[in-house]
Amino acid sequence: MAKVKKQPRPKAVTPKGFRDYFGAEVSDRAEMLTRIAGVYHRYGFDALESSGVETVEALGKFLPDVDRPNEGVFAWQDEDDAWVALRYDLTAPLARVYAQHRNDLPLPYRRYAMGPVWRNEKPGPGRYRQFYQCDADTVGAASVAADAEICAMLSDVLEVVGIPRGDYIVRVNNRKVLNGVLECMGLSDDGQRDAVLRTIDKFDKVGEAGVRELLGKGRLDASGAYIDGVGLTDAQAEPVLAFLTSKGADASETLAQLRDAIGDSAVGAEGVAELEQIADLLAAQGYGPDRIVIDPSVVRGLGYYTGPVFEAELTFEILDEKGRKRQFGSVAGGGRYDDLVKRFTGQEVPATGVSIGVDRLLAALREKGRIETHETGPVVVTVMDRDRMADYQAMVAELRAAGIRAEVYLGNPKNFGNQLKYADKRNSPVAVIEGGDEKAQGIVQIKDLILGKQIAENATLEEWKERPSQYEVARGDLVAKVREILEQQ
Amino acid sequence: MAKVKKQPRPKAVTPKGFRDYFGAEVSDRAEMLTRIAGVYHRYGFDALESSGVETVEALGKFLPDVDRPNEGVFAWQDEDDAWVALRYDLTAPLARVYAQHRNDLPLPYRRYAMGPVWRNEKPGPGRYRQFYQCDADTVGAASVAADAEICAMLSDVLEVVGIPRGDYIVRVNNRKVLNGVLECMGLSDDGQRDAVLRTIDKFDKVGEAGVRELLGKGRLDASGAYIDGVGLTDAQAEPVLAFLTSKGADASETLAQLRDAIGDSAVGAEGVAELEQIADLLAAQGYGPDRIVIDPSVVRGLGYYTGPVFEAELTFEILDEKGRKRQFGSVAGGGRYDDLVKRFTGQEVPATGVSIGVDRLLAALREKGRIETHETGPVVVTVMDRDRMADYQAMVAELRAAGIRAEVYLGNPKNFGNQLKYADKRNSPVAVIEGGDEKAQGIVQIKDLILGKQIAENATLEEWKERPSQYEVARGDLVAKVREILEQQ
């Protein structure tokens, strides 16, 4: 008889660039998103959940990050040979949704959205192909009051999730001011304008001196490679640098310096006026420069947005992978974009919004000790007598009814050591034990596992004797004693 | 000069079989899932979020619904030509995750997962290609205590989300009992066994008489087509029908009838003993037959699961699309399956779990009036003077600080009627008006829009005069008055 060829076993692996999230990683994120949604909702924003799949045609290519190595999406053909793809952000779907449902939606339309997005990019350390975004946008409001509102809301969001005032700053810039600067420089050549925009984008990395070199002849970068410059003279480059470094001691000083930088450009003046209005609106609501500040050095997305641009930065210091202190940095960004819906309808629809980097904000909260990195596990009721499972189930039912997370050990109960090892792996705070003797006496043994661990690690023999970590209580006092221990932990 | 060909505009449409969810549709689901997660967590289950994308190899073909028209997934090749696909459920990823991370996970491993899944099936009314699932499973626990726990938890979940006791029933069956029945029928032929299993699966649709015909010669179905039968004699078919209809007045009567149906089959006896243990465990925790009942007529998934099978049904009546009364029906199902992880590791790992039909449960809650179908919108502060936007923003800031959902009208304020139309479209409860006169007098006008609408619809002129729906209050009393109106609505 011919031997049947054995099917090889499938490999149990995530596809490249994807990962799984366990326990507190999931619930902490859910909790944070719920809080953010609460703020968005209180500001009058409505939830929207579009599908993960869009037509490739509707998605278009509208990513703000021009430097990305690969603009790829995950795409395939449906049964009618039409190309569909996983969404790469939440903004492109918003534009499609707004164009599709505009007759049924209020105008202006404030919406928030949160969920996974997918990018077909080369994965790297901490860089995954699926990650969460959490956006709020206002479609159909031309007034900068809409931009100011987004900034105020962003500030509220950061405080509500647990970033204290003083540990963050929302910085606001305006693309129109930059346009004014370029206009008064007399850069009529689109290629040169784009080159200047691309150079400005590197301000965060290379600083003032670096941008000066890159606008001029060029620059030797850290790797030793020579980067060609835009070819402006020092005098020509000056207004751009004046713009980038025009942040003054207060808003009026910054605005005055910006007015100098834009010369007599009309669009520049419009941009400065918008920044002034935003500052005034925010001041009237009590959002001072300790929370939101006009800062022309914000360049992220300046090439993409069409008006005000905002970025939320966390200002406390962390140690980087090399042990050097650095500021935590950006956790959210956004701005005004007026042409997304136009792609579909031909009509220009003003829109402004913000996107929060969910994973970075979560990392920041862990850094600040605002969320525990290790979740406390459930109370574990051990199984001493497998025929009395009903008794043990009744115990956990009582504990749960009192709001206490609890479970019965459901593995093979034969080896009691395995049960305590399991409780340890679950990070359980308390174990409950009721063998035959205890049952006969109407009592239960309750082990404080956290205290037990501390004692085992640190205590002298005397302390160990004085501080018992195991208690014998009447069965009827089970819930009360467990609660008492949990409250002390 | 050649005319540049204009790029056609993209169509603003969702791909076929996908849809968008707006406002309360999203937040009600989120709220329901949060409540369910709370119950799962209290039972000691840990959250797991695997990625939406899996290797096709890891997904395999393990769908419980054998009747699906198309087993398709959405799949594509990655950059290494390996096939990957969107997950079609949350169970196949659990098997992969458990096999991949088993050295780091506790044993038993209780996990819950909630999120979208995708199926490449023909869309139809109410049948989408992306929908939510919400699962809880215990991996590595062979004891039926794990199955009983899932049933108890399912019962708690239904009550916590708002299905009152009496309006649902969790029914429990056991595949082993059916195996015992088949064994004592002497069906040695695998083909005939499978045919009997497939026939039983139609019990819900065709009832006892239908199954009897289908097990025998065959049956004329509703469309007039003749369906060939399995070809058993009436006597041969009898044990199957005895099994399906063996539910008695109480658990002991049901169990006695099942013992009759399985004859001297060992696996059958094992199955009956398991059902008895489940009933005993649940009774000890206070889950009586008003909540969870042994019921051999549960056939859904009986061909897929290997031990206990459960199904939650809502028993209250609704009107179907033709206006006929019918029971709401199934909202969750699950059971024990012991070979999912084996695919990866070669080791058989016992597992049991439940999957909640999120959309059906939401529909049920709407049906019961447990969640509002129309969300109340935000308080709308109108803009009478566009230069005083800061004043209006200060008002909404005060309202929000008091926990009241509020927004400023951000459209073009020129036409006041548009502002009220907007408030109406948002389903706003209250509008706030402060023109120049009001400002000068230090007052604001507050319109009760809900009362206003009621009066406009129903009231006589006298009533209309007596019940003002607009109030003039001091600016300082804005928040207090709005709160008062909201509380009365």
mmCIF file of C-alpha atoms in Angstrom, chain B residues 152-445:
data_model
loop_
_atom_site.group_PDB
_atom_site.id
_atom_site.type_symbol
_atom_site.label_atom_id
_atom_site.label_comp_id
_atom_site.label_asym_id
_atom_site.label_seq_id
_atom_site.Cartn_x
_atom_site.Cartn_y
_atom_site.Cartn_z
ATOM 1 C CA ALA B 152 -22.836 30.707 33.949
ATOM 2 C CA MET B 153 -20.781 33.550 32.536
ATOM 3 C CA LEU B 154 -22.962 33.708 29.423
ATOM 4 C CA SER B 155 -26.033 33.967 31.618
ATOM 5 C CA ASP B 156 -24.414 36.784 33.632
ATOM 6 C CA VAL B 157 -23.406 38.580 30.427
ATOM 7 C CA LEU B 158 -26.953 38.609 29.120
ATOM 8 C CA GLU B 159 -28.302 40.059 32.357
ATOM 9 C CA VAL B 160 -25.513 42.628 32.651
ATOM 10 C CA VAL B 161 -26.120 44.021 29.167
ATOM 11 C CA GLY B 162 -29.835 44.329 29.889
ATOM 12 C CA ILE B 163 -31.701 41.118 29.009
ATOM 13 C CA PRO B 164 -33.870 40.400 32.053
ATOM 14 C CA ARG B 165 -34.023 36.926 33.557
ATOM 15 C CA GLY B 166 -36.933 35.113 31.944
ATOM 16 C CA ASP B 167 -36.224 36.659 28.570
ATOM 17 C CA TYR B 168 -33.338 34.337 27.804
ATOM 18 C CA ILE B 169 -32.369 30.712 28.228
ATOM 19 C CA VAL B 170 -28.970 29.044 27.879
ATOM 20 C CA ARG B 171 -29.487 25.537 26.520
ATOM 21 C CA VAL B 172 -26.861 22.817 26.863
ATOM 22 C CA ASN B 173 -26.405 19.634 24.852
ATOM 23 C CA ASN B 174 -23.511 17.223 24.397
ATOM 24 C CA ARG B 175 -21.994 15.794 21.242
ATOM 25 C CA LYS B 176 -20.844 12.705 23.124
ATOM 26 C CA VAL B 177 -24.435 11.789 23.876
ATOM 27 C CA LEU B 178 -25.210 11.993 20.168
ATOM 28 C CA ASN B 179 -22.126 9.869 19.455
ATOM 29 C CA GLY B 180 -23.494 7.335 21.914
ATOM 30 C CA VAL B 181 -26.828 7.344 20.109
ATOM 31 C CA LEU B 182 -25.117 6.810 16.746
ATOM 32 C CA GLU B 183 -22.982 4.058 18.267
ATOM 33 C CA CYS B 184 -25.921 2.158 19.657
ATOM 34 C CA MET B 185 -27.635 2.491 16.240
ATOM 35 C CA GLY B 186 -24.727 0.525 14.847
ATOM 36 C CA LEU B 187 -23.816 3.059 12.154
ATOM 37 C CA SER B 188 -20.335 1.908 11.352
ATOM 38 C CA ASP B 189 -20.225 3.679 7.996
ATOM 39 C CA ASP B 190 -18.626 7.140 8.365
ATOM 40 C CA GLY B 191 -20.534 8.446 5.366
ATOM 41 C CA GLN B 192 -23.851 7.471 6.933
ATOM 42 C CA ARG B 193 -22.803 8.995 10.272
ATOM 43 C CA ASP B 194 -21.954 12.268 8.570
ATOM 44 C CA ALA B 195 -25.261 12.204 6.693
ATOM 45 C CA VAL B 196 -27.124 11.723 9.990
ATOM 46 C CA LEU B 197 -25.148 14.622 11.536
ATOM 47 C CA ARG B 198 -25.983 16.880 8.591
ATOM 48 C CA THR B 199 -29.643 15.912 8.892
ATOM 49 C CA ILE B 200 -29.771 16.651 12.602
ATOM 50 C CA ASP B 201 -28.422 20.106 11.832
ATOM 51 C CA LYS B 202 -31.720 20.807 10.018
ATOM 52 C CA PHE B 203 -33.825 20.029 13.081
ATOM 53 C CA ASP B 204 -34.283 23.736 13.823
ATOM 54 C CA LYS B 205 -35.671 24.293 10.345
ATOM 55 C CA VAL B 206 -37.692 21.175 9.534
ATOM 56 C CA GLY B 207 -38.671 19.913 12.984
ATOM 57 C CA GLU B 208 -39.204 16.359 14.196
ATOM 58 C CA ALA B 209 -41.322 15.149 11.278
ATOM 59 C CA GLY B 210 -38.915 16.657 8.767
ATOM 60 C CA VAL B 211 -35.892 15.001 10.361
ATOM 61 C CA ARG B 212 -37.780 11.689 10.419
ATOM 62 C CA GLU B 213 -38.397 11.947 6.659
ATOM 63 C CA LEU B 214 -34.842 13.047 5.926
ATOM 64 C CA LEU B 215 -33.378 10.189 7.954
ATOM 65 C CA GLY B 216 -35.608 7.828 5.975
ATOM 66 C CA LYS B 217 -36.597 8.067 2.341
ATOM 67 C CA GLY B 218 -36.418 11.787 1.849
ATOM 68 C CA ARG B 219 -38.591 14.859 1.811
ATOM 69 C CA LEU B 220 -40.245 17.380 -0.464
ATOM 70 C CA ASP B 221 -38.962 20.741 0.674
ATOM 71 C CA ALA B 222 -40.834 24.051 0.643
ATOM 72 C CA SER B 223 -39.544 24.930 -2.827
ATOM 73 C CA GLY B 224 -40.975 21.680 -4.224
ATOM 74 C CA ALA B 225 -37.577 20.024 -4.655
ATOM 75 C CA TYR B 226 -37.191 16.478 -3.429
ATOM 76 C CA ILE B 227 -34.357 16.010 -0.928
ATOM 77 C CA ASP B 228 -32.973 12.484 -0.794
ATOM 78 C CA GLY B 229 -33.004 10.876 2.628
ATOM 79 C CA VAL B 230 -30.248 9.008 4.491
ATOM 80 C CA GLY B 231 -32.125 5.757 3.898
ATOM 81 C CA LEU B 232 -32.546 4.525 7.463
ATOM 82 C CA THR B 233 -35.567 2.481 8.453
ATOM 83 C CA ASP B 234 -38.026 4.028 10.894
ATOM 84 C CA ALA B 235 -36.684 1.774 13.636
ATOM 85 C CA GLN B 236 -33.116 2.797 12.874
ATOM 86 C CA ALA B 237 -34.008 6.479 12.907
ATOM 87 C CA GLU B 238 -35.897 6.237 16.172
ATOM 88 C CA PRO B 239 -32.949 6.663 18.610
ATOM 89 C CA VAL B 240 -31.918 9.893 16.894
ATOM 90 C CA LEU B 241 -35.425 11.294 17.264
ATOM 91 C CA ALA B 242 -35.641 10.053 20.837
ATOM 92 C CA PHE B 243 -32.407 11.933 21.525
ATOM 93 C CA LEU B 244 -33.579 15.182 19.909
ATOM 94 C CA THR B 245 -36.887 15.137 21.786
ATOM 95 C CA SER B 246 -35.667 13.877 25.132
ATOM 96 C CA LYS B 247 -36.053 17.122 27.029
ATOM 97 C CA GLY B 248 -38.171 16.361 30.085
ATOM 98 C CA ALA B 249 -39.869 18.418 32.792
ATOM 99 C CA ASP B 250 -36.594 18.741 34.673
ATOM 100 C CA ALA B 251 -32.928 17.824 34.348
ATOM 101 C CA SER B 252 -33.284 14.395 35.977
ATOM 102 C CA GLU B 253 -36.118 13.426 33.617
ATOM 103 C CA THR B 254 -34.088 14.626 30.609
ATOM 104 C CA LEU B 255 -31.022 12.730 31.783
ATOM 105 C CA ALA B 256 -33.071 9.571 32.325
ATOM 106 C CA GLN B 257 -34.463 9.756 28.784
ATOM 107 C CA LEU B 258 -30.967 10.335 27.404
ATOM 108 C CA ARG B 259 -29.714 7.240 29.253
ATOM 109 C CA ASP B 260 -32.437 5.281 27.481
ATOM 110 C CA ALA B 261 -31.440 6.713 24.083
ATOM 111 C CA ILE B 262 -27.741 5.779 24.346
ATOM 112 C CA GLY B 263 -28.224 2.146 25.316
ATOM 113 C CA ASP B 264 -24.936 0.717 26.582
ATOM 114 C CA SER B 265 -22.609 3.069 24.672
ATOM 115 C CA ALA B 266 -19.638 4.088 26.854
ATOM 116 C CA VAL B 267 -19.107 7.432 25.135
ATOM 117 C CA GLY B 268 -22.815 8.128 25.419
ATOM 118 C CA ALA B 269 -22.742 7.412 29.153
ATOM 119 C CA GLU B 270 -19.767 9.732 29.476
ATOM 120 C CA GLY B 271 -21.729 12.462 27.698
ATOM 121 C CA VAL B 272 -24.765 12.035 29.952
ATOM 122 C CA ALA B 273 -22.534 12.084 33.048
ATOM 123 C CA GLU B 274 -20.972 15.347 31.803
ATOM 124 C CA LEU B 275 -24.384 16.929 31.360
ATOM 125 C CA GLU B 276 -25.327 15.817 34.836
ATOM 126 C CA GLN B 277 -22.147 17.337 36.299
ATOM 127 C CA ILE B 278 -22.789 20.590 34.473
ATOM 128 C CA ALA B 279 -26.350 20.717 35.810
ATOM 129 C CA ASP B 280 -25.105 19.984 39.365
ATOM 130 C CA LEU B 281 -22.335 22.586 39.232
ATOM 131 C CA LEU B 282 -24.702 25.233 37.948
ATOM 132 C CA ALA B 283 -27.383 24.389 40.501
ATOM 133 C CA ALA B 284 -24.792 24.736 43.292
ATOM 134 C CA GLN B 285 -24.061 28.280 42.121
ATOM 135 C CA GLY B 286 -27.727 29.164 41.894
ATOM 136 C CA TYR B 287 -28.140 28.953 38.123
ATOM 137 C CA GLY B 288 -31.476 27.172 37.925
ATOM 138 C CA PRO B 289 -33.335 25.872 34.855
ATOM 139 C CA ASP B 290 -34.934 29.318 34.468
ATOM 140 C CA ARG B 291 -31.503 30.401 33.206
ATOM 141 C CA ILE B 292 -29.584 27.343 32.029
ATOM 142 C CA VAL B 293 -31.221 24.083 30.977
ATOM 143 C CA ILE B 294 -30.135 20.703 29.596
ATOM 144 C CA ASP B 295 -31.821 20.514 26.207
ATOM 145 C CA PRO B 296 -30.909 17.861 23.606
ATOM 146 C CA SER B 297 -32.771 19.723 20.882
ATOM 147 C CA VAL B 298 -29.811 22.151 20.598
ATOM 148 C CA VAL B 299 -28.208 21.053 17.360
ATOM 149 C CA ARG B 300 -26.290 24.116 16.200
ATOM 150 C CA GLY B 301 -22.604 23.246 16.011
ATOM 151 C CA LEU B 302 -23.184 19.658 17.126
ATOM 152 C CA GLY B 303 -21.200 18.454 14.112
ATOM 153 C CA TYR B 304 -18.290 20.742 14.968
ATOM 154 C CA TYR B 305 -17.911 20.481 18.726
ATOM 155 C CA THR B 306 -16.594 17.418 20.530
ATOM 156 C CA GLY B 307 -18.311 17.614 23.948
ATOM 157 C CA PRO B 308 -20.769 20.010 25.587
ATOM 158 C CA VAL B 309 -22.517 22.445 23.235
ATOM 159 C CA PHE B 310 -24.322 25.592 24.393
ATOM 160 C CA GLU B 311 -26.624 28.132 22.880
ATOM 161 C CA ALA B 312 -28.200 31.269 24.327
ATOM 162 C CA GLU B 313 -31.651 32.077 23.044
ATOM 163 C CA LEU B 314 -33.784 35.113 23.677
ATOM 164 C CA THR B 315 -37.303 33.916 24.333
ATOM 165 C CA PHE B 316 -39.316 37.099 24.017
ATOM 166 C CA GLU B 317 -41.360 37.586 20.892
ATOM 167 C CA ILE B 318 -40.798 40.057 18.124
ATOM 168 C CA LEU B 319 -42.607 40.649 14.850
ATOM 169 C CA ASP B 320 -40.744 39.350 11.818
ATOM 170 C CA GLU B 321 -40.617 41.179 8.497
ATOM 171 C CA LYS B 322 -44.047 39.751 7.607
ATOM 172 C CA GLY B 323 -45.597 40.920 10.879
ATOM 173 C CA ARG B 324 -45.771 37.428 12.373
ATOM 174 C CA LYS B 325 -44.780 36.851 15.985
ATOM 175 C CA ARG B 326 -41.690 34.789 16.533
ATOM 176 C CA GLN B 327 -39.096 34.295 19.253
ATOM 177 C CA PHE B 328 -36.062 36.509 18.910
ATOM 178 C CA GLY B 329 -33.829 33.428 18.835
ATOM 179 C CA SER B 330 -30.148 32.689 19.222
ATOM 180 C CA VAL B 331 -27.612 35.351 20.234
ATOM 181 C CA ALA B 332 -24.650 33.230 21.310
ATOM 182 C CA GLY B 333 -23.318 29.744 20.954
ATOM 183 C CA GLY B 334 -20.315 27.644 21.751
ATOM 184 C CA GLY B 335 -19.001 24.383 23.034
ATOM 185 C CA ARG B 336 -16.010 22.172 23.544
ATOM 186 C CA TYR B 337 -13.497 21.517 20.759
ATOM 187 C CA ASP B 338 -10.359 19.583 21.406
ATOM 188 C CA ASP B 339 -8.368 19.576 18.191
ATOM 189 C CA LEU B 340 -7.747 23.181 17.163
ATOM 190 C CA VAL B 341 -4.337 23.507 18.794
ATOM 191 C CA LYS B 342 -3.375 19.979 17.727
ATOM 192 C CA ARG B 343 -3.108 21.216 14.139
ATOM 193 C CA PHE B 344 -0.056 23.231 15.166
ATOM 194 C CA THR B 345 1.599 21.211 17.897
ATOM 195 C CA GLY B 346 0.416 17.635 17.431
ATOM 196 C CA GLN B 347 -0.768 17.683 21.043
ATOM 197 C CA GLU B 348 -4.458 17.523 21.784
ATOM 198 C CA VAL B 349 -5.393 20.494 23.957
ATOM 199 C CA PRO B 350 -8.902 20.628 25.414
ATOM 200 C CA ALA B 351 -10.719 23.903 24.864
ATOM 201 C CA THR B 352 -14.193 25.259 25.356
ATOM 202 C CA GLY B 353 -15.709 28.624 24.664
ATOM 203 C CA VAL B 354 -18.542 30.839 23.544
ATOM 204 C CA SER B 355 -19.042 33.418 20.822
ATOM 205 C CA ILE B 356 -21.590 36.201 21.174
ATOM 206 C CA GLY B 357 -23.360 37.535 18.097
ATOM 207 C CA VAL B 358 -22.701 41.194 18.834
ATOM 208 C CA ASP B 359 -25.053 42.686 16.241
ATOM 209 C CA ARG B 360 -27.950 40.382 17.103
ATOM 210 C CA LEU B 361 -27.566 41.094 20.805
ATOM 211 C CA LEU B 362 -27.515 44.841 20.089
ATOM 212 C CA ALA B 363 -30.652 44.463 17.983
ATOM 213 C CA ALA B 364 -32.274 42.616 20.883
ATOM 214 C CA LEU B 365 -31.422 45.408 23.310
ATOM 215 C CA ARG B 366 -32.958 47.959 20.966
ATOM 216 C CA GLU B 367 -36.023 45.725 20.661
ATOM 217 C CA LYS B 368 -36.326 45.635 24.460
ATOM 218 C CA GLY B 369 -35.918 49.394 24.688
ATOM 219 C CA ARG B 370 -32.735 48.919 26.686
ATOM 220 C CA ILE B 371 -30.819 51.294 24.474
ATOM 221 C CA GLU B 372 -32.139 54.324 22.697
ATOM 222 C CA THR B 373 -32.216 54.138 18.941
ATOM 223 C CA HIS B 374 -31.806 57.902 18.684
ATOM 224 C CA GLU B 375 -28.994 59.519 20.542
ATOM 225 C CA THR B 376 -29.605 62.908 22.137
ATOM 226 C CA GLY B 377 -27.324 65.470 20.558
ATOM 227 C CA PRO B 378 -25.264 68.168 22.220
ATOM 228 C CA VAL B 379 -26.521 71.496 23.561
ATOM 229 C CA VAL B 380 -25.945 73.934 20.686
ATOM 230 C CA VAL B 381 -24.749 77.446 21.455
ATOM 231 C CA THR B 382 -25.756 79.559 18.466
ATOM 232 C CA VAL B 383 -23.645 82.316 16.981
ATOM 233 C CA MET B 384 -25.476 85.656 16.772
ATOM 234 C CA ASP B 385 -22.380 87.758 16.376
ATOM 235 C CA ARG B 386 -19.451 86.164 14.650
ATOM 236 C CA ASP B 387 -16.984 88.514 16.344
ATOM 237 C CA ARG B 388 -17.979 87.227 19.737
ATOM 238 C CA MET B 389 -17.007 83.608 19.045
ATOM 239 C CA ALA B 390 -14.816 83.705 22.167
ATOM 240 C CA ASP B 391 -17.922 84.391 24.309
ATOM 241 C CA TYR B 392 -19.756 81.435 22.818
ATOM 242 C CA GLN B 393 -16.733 79.161 23.223
ATOM 243 C CA ALA B 394 -16.572 80.215 26.887
ATOM 244 C CA MET B 395 -20.221 79.114 27.286
ATOM 245 C CA VAL B 396 -19.616 75.638 25.894
ATOM 246 C CA ALA B 397 -16.468 75.345 27.995
ATOM 247 C CA GLU B 398 -18.571 76.037 31.109
ATOM 248 C CA LEU B 399 -21.230 73.543 30.048
ATOM 249 C CA ARG B 400 -18.654 70.850 29.342
ATOM 250 C CA ALA B 401 -16.899 71.484 32.637
ATOM 251 C CA ALA B 402 -20.271 70.669 34.221
ATOM 252 C CA GLY B 403 -20.339 67.381 32.282
ATOM 253 C CA ILE B 404 -22.868 68.592 29.708
ATOM 254 C CA ARG B 405 -22.299 67.721 26.057
ATOM 255 C CA ALA B 406 -22.157 71.056 24.235
ATOM 256 C CA GLU B 407 -20.867 72.720 21.089
ATOM 257 C CA VAL B 408 -20.784 76.065 19.313
ATOM 258 C CA TYR B 409 -22.346 76.228 15.858
ATOM 259 C CA LEU B 410 -19.333 76.293 13.542
ATOM 260 C CA GLY B 411 -21.030 76.730 10.183
ATOM 261 C CA ASN B 412 -21.679 80.052 8.520
ATOM 262 C CA PRO B 413 -23.723 81.906 11.178
ATOM 263 C CA LYS B 414 -25.347 84.374 8.786
ATOM 264 C CA ASN B 415 -28.681 82.566 8.510
ATOM 265 C CA PHE B 416 -30.056 81.900 11.989
ATOM 266 C CA GLY B 417 -32.637 79.466 10.637
ATOM 267 C CA ASN B 418 -29.809 77.226 9.440
ATOM 268 C CA GLN B 419 -28.466 77.137 12.974
ATOM 269 C CA LEU B 420 -31.790 75.900 14.340
ATOM 270 C CA LYS B 421 -32.106 73.405 11.486
ATOM 271 C CA TYR B 422 -28.640 72.163 12.386
ATOM 272 C CA ALA B 423 -29.665 71.781 16.057
ATOM 273 C CA ASP B 424 -32.691 69.825 14.903
ATOM 274 C CA LYS B 425 -30.593 67.523 12.703
ATOM 275 C CA ARG B 426 -28.256 66.916 15.645
ATOM 276 C CA ASN B 427 -31.273 66.046 17.816
ATOM 277 C CA SER B 428 -30.111 68.744 20.250
ATOM 278 C CA PRO B 429 -32.043 69.070 23.501
ATOM 279 C CA VAL B 430 -31.290 72.748 24.100
ATOM 280 C CA ALA B 431 -30.187 75.796 22.102
ATOM 281 C CA VAL B 432 -28.553 78.824 23.698
ATOM 282 C CA ILE B 433 -28.892 82.290 22.157
ATOM 283 C CA GLU B 434 -27.018 85.443 23.105
ATOM 284 C CA GLY B 435 -27.398 88.364 20.718
ATOM 285 C CA GLY B 436 -26.176 91.917 21.246
ATOM 286 C CA ASP B 437 -29.244 92.922 23.315
ATOM 287 C CA GLU B 438 -28.904 89.926 25.580
ATOM 288 C CA LYS B 439 -25.200 90.606 25.983
ATOM 289 C CA ALA B 440 -25.921 94.209 26.986
ATOM 290 C CA GLN B 441 -28.485 93.040 29.555
ATOM 291 C CA GLY B 442 -26.279 90.229 30.879
ATOM 292 C CA ILE B 443 -28.774 87.533 29.947
ATOM 293 C CA VAL B 444 -29.099 84.540 27.619
ATOM 294 C CA GLN B 445 -32.069 82.899 25.923
#
